[in-house]
Each structure stands twice: as structure tokens, then as C-alpha cells.
Coordinates of C-alpha atoms and ligand atoms in Angstrom, one line a residue:
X242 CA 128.7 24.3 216.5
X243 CA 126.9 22.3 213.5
X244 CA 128.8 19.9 211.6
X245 CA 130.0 20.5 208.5
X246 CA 128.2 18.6 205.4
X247 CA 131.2 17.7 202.9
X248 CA 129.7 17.7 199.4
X249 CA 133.2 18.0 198.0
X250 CA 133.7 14.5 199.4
X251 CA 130.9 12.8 198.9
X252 CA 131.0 13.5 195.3
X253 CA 134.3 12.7 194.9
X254 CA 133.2 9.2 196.1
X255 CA 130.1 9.0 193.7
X256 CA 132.2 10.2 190.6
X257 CA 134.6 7.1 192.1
X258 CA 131.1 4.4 192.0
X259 CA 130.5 5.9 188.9
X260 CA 133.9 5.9 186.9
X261 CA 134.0 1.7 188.5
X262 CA 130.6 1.3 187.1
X263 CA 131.1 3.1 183.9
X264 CA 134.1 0.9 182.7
X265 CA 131.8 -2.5 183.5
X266 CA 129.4 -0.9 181.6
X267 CA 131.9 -0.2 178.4
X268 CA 133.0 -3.9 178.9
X269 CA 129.5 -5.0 178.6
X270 CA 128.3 -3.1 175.8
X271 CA 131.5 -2.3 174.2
X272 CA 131.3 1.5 173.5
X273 CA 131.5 4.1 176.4
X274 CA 128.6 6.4 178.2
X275 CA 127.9 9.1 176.6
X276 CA 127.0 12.2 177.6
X277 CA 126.2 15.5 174.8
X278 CA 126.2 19.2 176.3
X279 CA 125.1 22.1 174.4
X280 CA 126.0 25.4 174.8
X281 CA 124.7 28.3 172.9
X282 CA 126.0 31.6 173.4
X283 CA 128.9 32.8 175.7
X284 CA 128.1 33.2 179.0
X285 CA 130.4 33.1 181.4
X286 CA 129.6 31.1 184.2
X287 CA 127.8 28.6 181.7
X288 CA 131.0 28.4 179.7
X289 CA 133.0 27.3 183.5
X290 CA 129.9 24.6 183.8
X291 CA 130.3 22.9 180.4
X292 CA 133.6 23.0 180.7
X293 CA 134.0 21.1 183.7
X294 CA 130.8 19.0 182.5
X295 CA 133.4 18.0 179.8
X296 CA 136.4 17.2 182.1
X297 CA 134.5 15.6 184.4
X298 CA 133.0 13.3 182.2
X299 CA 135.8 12.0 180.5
X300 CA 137.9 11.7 184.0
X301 CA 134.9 8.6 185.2
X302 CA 136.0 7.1 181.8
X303 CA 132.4 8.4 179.3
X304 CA 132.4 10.4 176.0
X305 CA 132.0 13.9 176.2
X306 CA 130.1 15.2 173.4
X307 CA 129.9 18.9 173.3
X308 CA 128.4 21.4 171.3
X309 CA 129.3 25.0 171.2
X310 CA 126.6 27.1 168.9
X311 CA 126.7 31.1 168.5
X312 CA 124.2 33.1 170.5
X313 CA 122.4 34.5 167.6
X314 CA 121.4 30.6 166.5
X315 CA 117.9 30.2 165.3
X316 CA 115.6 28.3 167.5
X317 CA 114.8 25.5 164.6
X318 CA 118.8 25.5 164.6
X319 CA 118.8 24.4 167.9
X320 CA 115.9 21.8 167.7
X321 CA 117.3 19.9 164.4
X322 CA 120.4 19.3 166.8
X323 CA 118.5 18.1 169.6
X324 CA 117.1 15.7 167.1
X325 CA 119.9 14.7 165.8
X326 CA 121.6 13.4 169.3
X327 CA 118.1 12.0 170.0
X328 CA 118.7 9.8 167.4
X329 CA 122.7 9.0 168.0
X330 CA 122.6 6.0 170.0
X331 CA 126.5 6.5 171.0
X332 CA 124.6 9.9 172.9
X333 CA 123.0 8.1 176.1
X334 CA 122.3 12.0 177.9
X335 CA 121.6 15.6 176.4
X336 CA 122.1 18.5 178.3
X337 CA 121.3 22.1 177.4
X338 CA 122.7 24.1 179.3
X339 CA 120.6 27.0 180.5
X340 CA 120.1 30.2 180.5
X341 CA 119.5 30.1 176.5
X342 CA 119.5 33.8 174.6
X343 CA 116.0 35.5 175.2
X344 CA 114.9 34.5 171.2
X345 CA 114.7 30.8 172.0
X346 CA 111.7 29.2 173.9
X347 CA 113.2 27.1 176.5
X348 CA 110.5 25.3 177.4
X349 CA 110.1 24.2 173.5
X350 CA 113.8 22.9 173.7
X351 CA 113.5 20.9 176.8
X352 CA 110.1 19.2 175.3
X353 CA 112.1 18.6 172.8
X354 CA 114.6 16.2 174.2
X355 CA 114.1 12.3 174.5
X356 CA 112.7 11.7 178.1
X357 CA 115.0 8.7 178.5
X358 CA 118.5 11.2 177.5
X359 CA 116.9 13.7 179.2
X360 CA 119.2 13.6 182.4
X361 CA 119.3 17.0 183.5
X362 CA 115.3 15.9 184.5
X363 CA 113.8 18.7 183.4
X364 CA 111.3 17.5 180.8
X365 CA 107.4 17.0 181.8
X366 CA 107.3 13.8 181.6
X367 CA 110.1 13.3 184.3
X368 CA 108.9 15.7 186.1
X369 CA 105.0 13.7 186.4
X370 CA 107.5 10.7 186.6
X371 CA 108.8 12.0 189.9
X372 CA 105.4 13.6 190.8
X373 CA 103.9 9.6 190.6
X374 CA 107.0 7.9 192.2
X375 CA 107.8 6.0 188.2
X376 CA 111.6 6.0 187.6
X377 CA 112.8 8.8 185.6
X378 CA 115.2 11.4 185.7
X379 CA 115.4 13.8 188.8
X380 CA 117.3 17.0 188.3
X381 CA 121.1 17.0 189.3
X382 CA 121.0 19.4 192.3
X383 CA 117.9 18.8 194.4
X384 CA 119.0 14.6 194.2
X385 CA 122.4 15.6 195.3
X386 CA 120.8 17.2 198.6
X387 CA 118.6 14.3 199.1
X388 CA 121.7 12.0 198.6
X389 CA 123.1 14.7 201.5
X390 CA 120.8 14.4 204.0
X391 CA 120.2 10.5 203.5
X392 CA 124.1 10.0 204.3
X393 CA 123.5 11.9 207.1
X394 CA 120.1 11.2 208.8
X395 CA 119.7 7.9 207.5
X396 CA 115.5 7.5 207.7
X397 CA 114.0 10.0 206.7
X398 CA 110.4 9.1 207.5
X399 CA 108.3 11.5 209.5
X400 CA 111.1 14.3 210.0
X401 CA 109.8 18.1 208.9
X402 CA 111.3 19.6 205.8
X403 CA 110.9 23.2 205.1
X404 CA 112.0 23.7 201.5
X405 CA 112.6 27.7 200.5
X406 CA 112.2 28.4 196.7
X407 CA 109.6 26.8 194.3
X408 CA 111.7 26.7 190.9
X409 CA 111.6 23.6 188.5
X410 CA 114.9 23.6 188.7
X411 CA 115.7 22.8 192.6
X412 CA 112.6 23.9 195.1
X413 CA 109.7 21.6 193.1
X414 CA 111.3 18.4 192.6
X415 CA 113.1 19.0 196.1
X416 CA 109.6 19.1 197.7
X417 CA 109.1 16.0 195.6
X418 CA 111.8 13.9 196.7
X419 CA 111.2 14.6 200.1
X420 CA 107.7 14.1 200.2
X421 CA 108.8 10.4 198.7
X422 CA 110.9 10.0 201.5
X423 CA 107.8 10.7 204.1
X424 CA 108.6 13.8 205.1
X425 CA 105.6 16.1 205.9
X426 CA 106.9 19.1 203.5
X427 CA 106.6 22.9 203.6
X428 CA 107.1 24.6 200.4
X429 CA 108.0 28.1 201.1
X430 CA 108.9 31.3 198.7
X431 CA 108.6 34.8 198.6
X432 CA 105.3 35.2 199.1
X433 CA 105.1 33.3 202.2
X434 CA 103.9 35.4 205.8
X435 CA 106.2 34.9 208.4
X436 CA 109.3 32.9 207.0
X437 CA 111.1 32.7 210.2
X438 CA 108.2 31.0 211.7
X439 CA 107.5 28.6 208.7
X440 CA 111.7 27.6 208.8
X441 CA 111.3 26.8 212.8
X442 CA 109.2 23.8 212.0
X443 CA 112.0 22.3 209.8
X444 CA 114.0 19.5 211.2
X445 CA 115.3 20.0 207.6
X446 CA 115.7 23.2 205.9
X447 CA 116.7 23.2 202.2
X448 CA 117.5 27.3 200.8
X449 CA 117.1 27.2 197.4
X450 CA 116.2 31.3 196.8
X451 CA 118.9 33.1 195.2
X452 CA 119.3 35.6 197.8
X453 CA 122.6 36.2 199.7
X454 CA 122.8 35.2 203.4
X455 CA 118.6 35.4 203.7
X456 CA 117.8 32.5 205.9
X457 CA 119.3 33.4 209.7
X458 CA 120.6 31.4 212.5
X459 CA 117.4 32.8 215.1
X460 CA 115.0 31.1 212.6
X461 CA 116.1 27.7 212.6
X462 CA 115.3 25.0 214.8
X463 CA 117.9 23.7 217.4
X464 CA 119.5 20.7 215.7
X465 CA 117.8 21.1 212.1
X466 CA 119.7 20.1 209.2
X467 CA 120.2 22.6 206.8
X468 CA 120.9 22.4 203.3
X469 CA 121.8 25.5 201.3
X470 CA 121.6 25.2 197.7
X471 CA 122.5 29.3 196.8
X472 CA 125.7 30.6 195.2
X473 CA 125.8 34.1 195.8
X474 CA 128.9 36.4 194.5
X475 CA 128.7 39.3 196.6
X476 CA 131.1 42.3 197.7
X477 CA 134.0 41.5 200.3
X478 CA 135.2 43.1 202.8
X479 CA 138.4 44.1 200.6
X480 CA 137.9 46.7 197.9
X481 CA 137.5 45.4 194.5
X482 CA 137.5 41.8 195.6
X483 CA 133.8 39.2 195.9
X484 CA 133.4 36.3 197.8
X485 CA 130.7 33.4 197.3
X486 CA 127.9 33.0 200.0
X487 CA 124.7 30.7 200.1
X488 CA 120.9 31.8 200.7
X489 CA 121.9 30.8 205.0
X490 CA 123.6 33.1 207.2
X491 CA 126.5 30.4 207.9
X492 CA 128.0 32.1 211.1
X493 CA 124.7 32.6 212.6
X494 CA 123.2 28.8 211.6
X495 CA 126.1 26.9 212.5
X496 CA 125.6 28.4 216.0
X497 CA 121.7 26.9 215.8
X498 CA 122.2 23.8 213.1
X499 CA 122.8 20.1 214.1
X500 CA 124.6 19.9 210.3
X501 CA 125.0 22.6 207.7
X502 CA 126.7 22.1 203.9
X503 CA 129.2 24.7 203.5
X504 CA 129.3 27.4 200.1
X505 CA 131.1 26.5 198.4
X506 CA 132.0 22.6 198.9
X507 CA 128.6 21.7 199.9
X508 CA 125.8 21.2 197.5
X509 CA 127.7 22.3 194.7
X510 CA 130.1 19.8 193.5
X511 CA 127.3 17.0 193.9
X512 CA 125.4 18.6 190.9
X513 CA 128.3 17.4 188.2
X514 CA 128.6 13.9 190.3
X515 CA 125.1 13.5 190.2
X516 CA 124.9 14.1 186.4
X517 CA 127.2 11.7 185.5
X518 CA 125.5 9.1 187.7
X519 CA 122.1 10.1 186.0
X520 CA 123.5 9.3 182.7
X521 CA 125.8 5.9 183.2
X522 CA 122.1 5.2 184.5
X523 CA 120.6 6.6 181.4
X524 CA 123.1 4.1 179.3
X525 CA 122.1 1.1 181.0
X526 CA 118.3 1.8 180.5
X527 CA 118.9 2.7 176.5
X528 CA 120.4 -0.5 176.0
X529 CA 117.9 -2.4 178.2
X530 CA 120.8 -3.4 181.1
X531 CA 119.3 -3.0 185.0
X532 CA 121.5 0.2 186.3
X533 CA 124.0 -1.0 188.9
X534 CA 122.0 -0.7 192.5
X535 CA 125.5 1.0 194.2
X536 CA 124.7 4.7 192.3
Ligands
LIG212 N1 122.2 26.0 184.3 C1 122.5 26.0 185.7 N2 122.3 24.8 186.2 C2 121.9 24.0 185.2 C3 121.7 22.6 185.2 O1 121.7 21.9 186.2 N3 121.3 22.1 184.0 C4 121.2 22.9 182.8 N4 120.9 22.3 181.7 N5 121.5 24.2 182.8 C5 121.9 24.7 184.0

């Protein structure tokens, strides 16, 4: 059987570095970390993310600045605010949370955030600042699964990683960070031939693809550590009830897998931890300070 990958407590122990780190950092500078979050609109799932965002934030000891707008608010709306927090210095991170309503240009928002707040990494420049090995931001998720598989393979120099999914988001800067780390990388989606065959090379598999239960235990290599990023709601076995599952078959992989993160309690919870650490790093940069090395 593969071990078990505990997300759920390695980000409890980053959100601990970071809470010890953010309150040297509000010594030294004398005003906390702060960290903006804008929602517009109401959906659901987005409204559970920037409310825990929120908590979160304010349990490792930074402001919380958060922004609810209604769904029918103008684009230009939208962008006077984003310029707005640019411009607050006590606002050291800006996230938008996404999916925005269909009438905004998301693309035009994220451009138009301040690559040094930007600490969801999802502006260009970050994202050629990952693609040339500069420091920037990295987005949340695909740095919590790098953090995941450096804690548990150590060097990662040479190994095979198979990455599934090609978004912005997760599967490009994934590919990115492992590519940094000397892997030789696979980038796979769902155009790929043969997927089974392309996963078998991995000594790492990261599942990134949004589709319930896809990757299965036959495909993997013996050993291979396996990271699955999905969070799929699907129909359980009792009427009228769901259950979460990732983009891996977990029964079938744990038989094959040397190590496999759990849905939920794997990847998930880092995303938050990682976010905060991004932007206590993000505060130490805006006020010229070297980010402590432990994050
Ligand atoms: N929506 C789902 N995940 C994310 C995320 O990591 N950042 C933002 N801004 N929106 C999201």
C-alpha cells in the first residue's frame, strides 16, 4: 500500500513558519501583512474560498482586506479598485478570486494587478519570471505540490514527471517548477495518444484535469509518486448524498503508488498556506526586507 501524503499537515506547519515570521515582520516594519481578496459575484464555492482566505489570514497574525462587489459590476468598476489597492501600501497581496461573471475580461484584470502584489502568480510577467528561473510569484497550488514532493523525495534531479492538465492555473507552471528542479517533464492533456502509456514513465505523476477518478492504478509505475490536484463532487453510493474524489483512482493507485496525497487533505489545504507564505514574502519585498529563508 502507498503512503499517504498529509497536506493537511504540512500546511498546518507552514501556516505555523508563517504566522512566527509574520509577527517579526510586523515588529520590524510596524504595521502587519496584508493581504486584499476580491470577490465579485456570489458563487458558491468562491464565497467558502474567500471566506477561509479571510480567516486564515488573520489566524497567522496579517490584515485581511476583503472586497465583496455585486455580479453585475462594470469591468472599469473592477479595475479602478484594483488600482486603488495597487497603490495602498498597507495592501502587500491582491487576489481576485476567479471565476469572474462572463462580462469581465479576466485576462484584462489579472494584467492589471501590480506584479510584485500579484501573489496568486498569475500575471505575465510572473509567469515569464518562472519560465526564466527570476524570483516572482508562483501560483498557490502547483508550489504547494512541489513543496509536497520535495518533503518527500528530497532531490529531485533526474526523476520523470508526468504532469496531466496544461492550465495556467496548475499544469503550466507545474511543468515549470519541475523542469527547475531537473526533472525531464511530460506535459500531458486531453489530446494526448495513449495516456496510460505516457503516465508509466512517471516516477512522478501530478493529475491536474478536472475529471473524476481518470488516472488508474494499471497506469502508473510501481513506486511513482503521485500527486492529485482534482476536486471532484460526484454522486455517492447513498441516494441524494455526493462525495469529493480527485482526477486518480485512489483504491486502485494506492495498490501501485510508492506515495499518493489523499482528496481531500492532500493538495488542497496547501493552496491557502501557500498563499499566505507568498504574500508575508510579497511584504518583505515591498518594503525592500530579504524574505525569511525558512518559508
Ligand atoms: N479560483 C480557484 N482557485 C483560485 C486561486 O488559486 N486563485 C484565484 N484568484 N482564484 C481561484
Amino acid at each position: 500500500m502507498a503512503d499517504l501524503i498529509d497536506g493537511k499537515a504540512f500546511a498546518e506547519g507552514l501556516r505555523q513558519r508563517v504566522s512566527e515570521q509574520a509577527a517579526a515582520f510586523a515588529a520590524e516594519a510596524g504595521r502587519k501583512a496584508g493581504l486584499a481578496v476580491v470577490l465579485v459575484g456570489e458563487d458558491p464555492a468562491s464565497q467558502v474560498y474567500v471566506r477561509n482566505k479571510g480567516k486564515q489570514t488573520i489566524a497567522a497574525g496579517m490584515a485581511s482586506f476583503e472586497h465583496r462587489l455585486p455580479a453585475e459590476t462594470p469591468e472599469a468598476e473592477l479595475l479602478a479598485l484594483v488600482g486603488r489597492l495597487n497603490a495602498d501600501p498597507a495592501v502587500d497581496g491582491i487576489l481576485v478570486q476567479l471565476p469572474l461573471p462572463a462580462h469581465i475580461d479576466e485576462q484584462a484584470v489579472i494584467a492589471a494587478i501590480s506584479p510584485d502584489k500579484d501573489v496568486d502568480g498569475f500575471h505575465v510577467v510572473n509567469a515569464g519570471r518562472l519560465a526564466v528561473g527570476q524570483a516572482g510569484f508562483v501560483p498557490c497550488t502547483p508550489l504547494g505540490c512541489l513543496m509536497l514532493l520535495k518533503d518527500r523525495l528530497g532531490d529531485l534531479s533526474g526523476l520523470e514527471a508526468v504532469v496531466i492538465g496544461r492550465s495556467n492555473i496548475v499544469g503550466k507552471p507545474m511543468a515549470q517548477l519541475l523542469l527547475a528542479e531537473s526533472c525531464t517533464v511530460t506535459i500531458a492533456h486531453s489530446r494526448t495518444r495513449d495516456l496510460a502509456q505516457v503516465v508509466r514513465r512517471g516516477d512522478i505523476v501530478v493529475a491536474a484535469v478536472g475529471r473524476p477518478e481518470m488516472v488508474k492504478g494499471e497506469w502508473l509505475k510501481p513506486g511513482a509518486t503521485v500527486i492529485d490536484v482534482g476536486i471532484n463532487r460526484i454522486a455517492a453510493q447513498t441516494e441524494g448524498k455526493t462525495r469529493l474524489v480527485g482526477d486518480v483512482d485512489f483504491a486502485g493507485a494506492s495498490a501501485v503508488a510508492g506515495a499518493i496525497t489523499p482528496v481531500p487533505g492532500g493538495v488542497g489545504p496547501m493552496t491557502i498556506a501557500v498563499l499566505l507564505r507568498n504574500t508575508l514574502i510579497a511584504a518583505h519585498r515591498n518594503i525592500g526586507l530579504a524574505p525569511p529563508s525558512s518559508l
